[in-house]
mmCIF file of C-alpha atoms in Angstrom:
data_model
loop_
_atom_site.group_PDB
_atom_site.id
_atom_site.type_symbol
_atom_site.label_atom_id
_atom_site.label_comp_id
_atom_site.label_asym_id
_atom_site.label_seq_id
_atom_site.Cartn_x
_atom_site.Cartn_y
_atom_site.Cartn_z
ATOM 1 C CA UNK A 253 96.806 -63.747 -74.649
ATOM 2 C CA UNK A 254 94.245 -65.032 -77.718
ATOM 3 C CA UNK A 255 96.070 -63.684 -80.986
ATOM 4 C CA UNK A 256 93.406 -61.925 -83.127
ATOM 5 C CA UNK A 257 92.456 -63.057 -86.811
ATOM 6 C CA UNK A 258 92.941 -59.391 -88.934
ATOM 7 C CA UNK A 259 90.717 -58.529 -91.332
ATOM 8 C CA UNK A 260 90.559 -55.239 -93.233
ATOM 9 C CA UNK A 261 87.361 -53.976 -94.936
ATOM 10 C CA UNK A 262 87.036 -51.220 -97.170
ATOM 11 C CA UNK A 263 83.013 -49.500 -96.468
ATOM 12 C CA UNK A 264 81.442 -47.431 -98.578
ATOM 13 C CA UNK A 265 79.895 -44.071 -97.142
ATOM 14 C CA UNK A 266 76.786 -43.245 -99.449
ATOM 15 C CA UNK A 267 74.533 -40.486 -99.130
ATOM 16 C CA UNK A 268 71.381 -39.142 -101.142
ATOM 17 C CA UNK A 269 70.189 -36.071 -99.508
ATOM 18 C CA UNK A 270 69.576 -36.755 -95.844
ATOM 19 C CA UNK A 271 70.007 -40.448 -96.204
ATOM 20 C CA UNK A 272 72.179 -43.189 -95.838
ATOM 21 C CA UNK A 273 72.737 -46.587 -98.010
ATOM 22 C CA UNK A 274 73.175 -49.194 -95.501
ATOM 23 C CA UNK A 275 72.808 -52.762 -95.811
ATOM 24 C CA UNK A 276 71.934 -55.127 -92.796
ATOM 25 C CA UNK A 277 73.645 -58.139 -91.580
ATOM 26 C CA UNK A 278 72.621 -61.413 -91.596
ATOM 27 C CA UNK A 279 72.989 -64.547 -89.146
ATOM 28 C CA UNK A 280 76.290 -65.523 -91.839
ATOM 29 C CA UNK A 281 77.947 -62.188 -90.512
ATOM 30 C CA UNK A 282 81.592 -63.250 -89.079
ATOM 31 C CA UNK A 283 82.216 -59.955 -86.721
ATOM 32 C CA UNK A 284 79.577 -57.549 -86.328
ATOM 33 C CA UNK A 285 76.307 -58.500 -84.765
ATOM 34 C CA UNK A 286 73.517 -59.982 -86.968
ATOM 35 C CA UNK A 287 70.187 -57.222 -87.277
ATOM 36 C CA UNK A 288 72.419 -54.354 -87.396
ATOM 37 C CA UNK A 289 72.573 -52.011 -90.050
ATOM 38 C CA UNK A 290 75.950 -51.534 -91.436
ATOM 39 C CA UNK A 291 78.100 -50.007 -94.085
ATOM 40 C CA UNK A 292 78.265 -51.610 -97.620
ATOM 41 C CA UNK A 293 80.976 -52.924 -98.214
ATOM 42 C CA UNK A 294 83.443 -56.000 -96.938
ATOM 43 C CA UNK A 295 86.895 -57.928 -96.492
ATOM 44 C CA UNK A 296 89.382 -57.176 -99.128
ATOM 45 C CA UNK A 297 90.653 -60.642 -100.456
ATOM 46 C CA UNK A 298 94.805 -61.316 -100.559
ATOM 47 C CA UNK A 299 96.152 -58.955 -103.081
ATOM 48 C CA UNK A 300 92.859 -56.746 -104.583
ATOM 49 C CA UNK A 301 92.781 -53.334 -104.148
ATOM 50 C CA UNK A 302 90.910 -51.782 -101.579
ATOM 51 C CA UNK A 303 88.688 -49.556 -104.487
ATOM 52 C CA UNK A 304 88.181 -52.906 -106.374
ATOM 53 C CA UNK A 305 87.066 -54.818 -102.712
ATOM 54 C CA UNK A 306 84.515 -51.708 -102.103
ATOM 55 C CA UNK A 307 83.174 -51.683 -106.028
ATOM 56 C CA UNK A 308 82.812 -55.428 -105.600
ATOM 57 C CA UNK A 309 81.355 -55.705 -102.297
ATOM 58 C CA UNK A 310 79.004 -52.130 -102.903
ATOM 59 C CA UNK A 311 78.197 -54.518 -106.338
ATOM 60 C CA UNK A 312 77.297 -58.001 -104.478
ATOM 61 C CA UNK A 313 75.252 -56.189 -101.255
ATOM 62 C CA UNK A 314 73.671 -53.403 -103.130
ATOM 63 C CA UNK A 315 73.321 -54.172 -106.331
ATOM 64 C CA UNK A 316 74.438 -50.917 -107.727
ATOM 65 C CA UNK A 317 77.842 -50.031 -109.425
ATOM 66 C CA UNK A 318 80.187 -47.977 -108.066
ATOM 67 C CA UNK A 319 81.146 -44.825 -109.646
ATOM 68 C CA UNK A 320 83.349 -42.969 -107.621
ATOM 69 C CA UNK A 321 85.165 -43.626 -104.161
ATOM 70 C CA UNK A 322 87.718 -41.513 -102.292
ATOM 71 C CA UNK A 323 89.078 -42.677 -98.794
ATOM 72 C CA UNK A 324 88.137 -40.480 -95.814
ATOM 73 C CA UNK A 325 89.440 -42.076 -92.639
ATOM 74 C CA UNK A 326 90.295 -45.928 -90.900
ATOM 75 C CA UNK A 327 89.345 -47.289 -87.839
ATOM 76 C CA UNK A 328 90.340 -50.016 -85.577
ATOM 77 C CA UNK A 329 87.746 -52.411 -83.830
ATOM 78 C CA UNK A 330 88.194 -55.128 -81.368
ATOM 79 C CA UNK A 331 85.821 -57.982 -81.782
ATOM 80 C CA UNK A 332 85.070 -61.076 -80.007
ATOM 81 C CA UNK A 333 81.986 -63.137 -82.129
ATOM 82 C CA UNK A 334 81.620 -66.796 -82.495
ATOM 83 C CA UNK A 335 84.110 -67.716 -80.233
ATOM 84 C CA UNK A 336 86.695 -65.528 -82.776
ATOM 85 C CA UNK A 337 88.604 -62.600 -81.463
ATOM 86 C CA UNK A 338 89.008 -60.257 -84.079
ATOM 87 C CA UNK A 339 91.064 -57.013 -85.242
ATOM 88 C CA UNK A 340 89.200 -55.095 -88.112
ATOM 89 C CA UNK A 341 90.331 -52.593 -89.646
ATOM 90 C CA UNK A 342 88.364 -50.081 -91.731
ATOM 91 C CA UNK A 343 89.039 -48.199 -94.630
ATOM 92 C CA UNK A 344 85.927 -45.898 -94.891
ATOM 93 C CA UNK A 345 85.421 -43.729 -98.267
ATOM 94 C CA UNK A 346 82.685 -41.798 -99.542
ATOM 95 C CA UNK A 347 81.263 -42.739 -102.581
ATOM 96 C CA UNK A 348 78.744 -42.357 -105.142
ATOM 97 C CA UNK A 349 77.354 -45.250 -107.062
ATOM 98 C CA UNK A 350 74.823 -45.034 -110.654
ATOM 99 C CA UNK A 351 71.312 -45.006 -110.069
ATOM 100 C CA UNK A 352 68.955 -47.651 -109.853
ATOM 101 C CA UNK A 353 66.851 -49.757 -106.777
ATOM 102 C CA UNK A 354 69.013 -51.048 -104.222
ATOM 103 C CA UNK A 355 68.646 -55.104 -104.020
ATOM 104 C CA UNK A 356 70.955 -57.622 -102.173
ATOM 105 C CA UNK A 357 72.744 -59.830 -105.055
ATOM 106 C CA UNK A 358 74.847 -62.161 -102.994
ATOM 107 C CA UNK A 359 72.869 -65.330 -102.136
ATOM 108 C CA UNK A 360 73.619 -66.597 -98.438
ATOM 109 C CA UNK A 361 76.220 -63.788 -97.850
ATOM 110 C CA UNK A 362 76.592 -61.431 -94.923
ATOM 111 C CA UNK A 363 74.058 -59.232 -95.795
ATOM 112 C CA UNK A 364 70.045 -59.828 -95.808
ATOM 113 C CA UNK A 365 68.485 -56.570 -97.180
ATOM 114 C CA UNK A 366 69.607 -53.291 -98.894
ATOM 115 C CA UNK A 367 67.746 -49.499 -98.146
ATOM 116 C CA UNK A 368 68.368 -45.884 -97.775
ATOM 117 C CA UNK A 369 67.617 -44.918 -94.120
ATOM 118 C CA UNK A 370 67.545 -41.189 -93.037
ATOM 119 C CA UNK A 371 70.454 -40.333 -91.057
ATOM 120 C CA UNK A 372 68.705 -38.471 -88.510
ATOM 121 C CA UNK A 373 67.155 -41.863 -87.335
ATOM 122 C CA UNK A 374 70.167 -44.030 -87.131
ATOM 123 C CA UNK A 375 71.151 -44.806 -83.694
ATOM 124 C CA UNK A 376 67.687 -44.308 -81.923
ATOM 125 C CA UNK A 377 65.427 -47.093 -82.766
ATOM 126 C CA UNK A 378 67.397 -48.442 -85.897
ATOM 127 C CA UNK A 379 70.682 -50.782 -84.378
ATOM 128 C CA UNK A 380 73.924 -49.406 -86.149
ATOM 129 C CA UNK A 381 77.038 -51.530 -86.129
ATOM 130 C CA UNK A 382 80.244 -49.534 -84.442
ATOM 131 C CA UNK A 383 81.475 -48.718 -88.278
ATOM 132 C CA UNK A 384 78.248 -46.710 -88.492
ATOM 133 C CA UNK A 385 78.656 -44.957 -85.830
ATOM 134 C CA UNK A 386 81.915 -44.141 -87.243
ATOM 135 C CA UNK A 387 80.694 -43.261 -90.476
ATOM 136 C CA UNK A 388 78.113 -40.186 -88.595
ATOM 137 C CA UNK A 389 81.004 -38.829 -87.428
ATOM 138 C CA UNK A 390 83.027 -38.342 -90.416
ATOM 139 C CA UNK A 391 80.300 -37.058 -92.659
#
């Protein structure tokens, strides 16, 4: 049997009124499937923090600064993408972050645009990765 690469992610669950900060993936995305909208949020490098990954990763896809995070739940996923099979884990957390215009700030990353999308609309016509789906169910 393949052995998986492991990654863990910490995403960041943020919410303004009936809507949902999501950021969506671009061709450079390593597990989930380019188009999708996903989670902000990322891979926490060798020894950082998971709070310090998420403020970083909220910072680089979103543009905004993270003010407040508190974990909520993990999940596992199982992930086959590029010829990779994958184990993520995901450390999801609700969070607020200052105010200001959502803008992708990482040039050539994973992610290839920023908005806030009502939550009653994800999953019908607008393509959710898994980790959303995840998130619906814990808020």
């Amino acid at each position: 049997m393949e052995q998986p690469r492991i990654r863990v992610s910490a995403y960041a669950m943020i919410t303004a009124g009936d809507r949902l900060l999501l950021t969506r993936l671009s061709e450079s995305s390593p597990i989930f499937e380019p188009g999708e909208w996903h989670l902000p949020g990322g891979g926490i490098d060798p020894g950082e923090q998971p709070e310090e990954a998420l403020a970083r990763e909220v910072r680089e896809e979103t543009g905004l600064e993270l003010t407040g995070a508190r974990l909520v739940g993990a999940r596992s996923y199982a992930v086959r993408r590029l010829g990779v099979y994958w184990h993520l884990i995901g450390l999801f957390h609700t969070a607020e972050v200052a105010s200001g215009s959502p803008e992708v700030i990482e040039v050539d990353g994973t992610t290839d645009a920023v908005a806030w999308l009502p939550i009653p609309d994800l999953g019908g016509s607008v393509e959710i990765s898994p980790a959303v789906t995840d998130a619906l169910r814990m808020l």
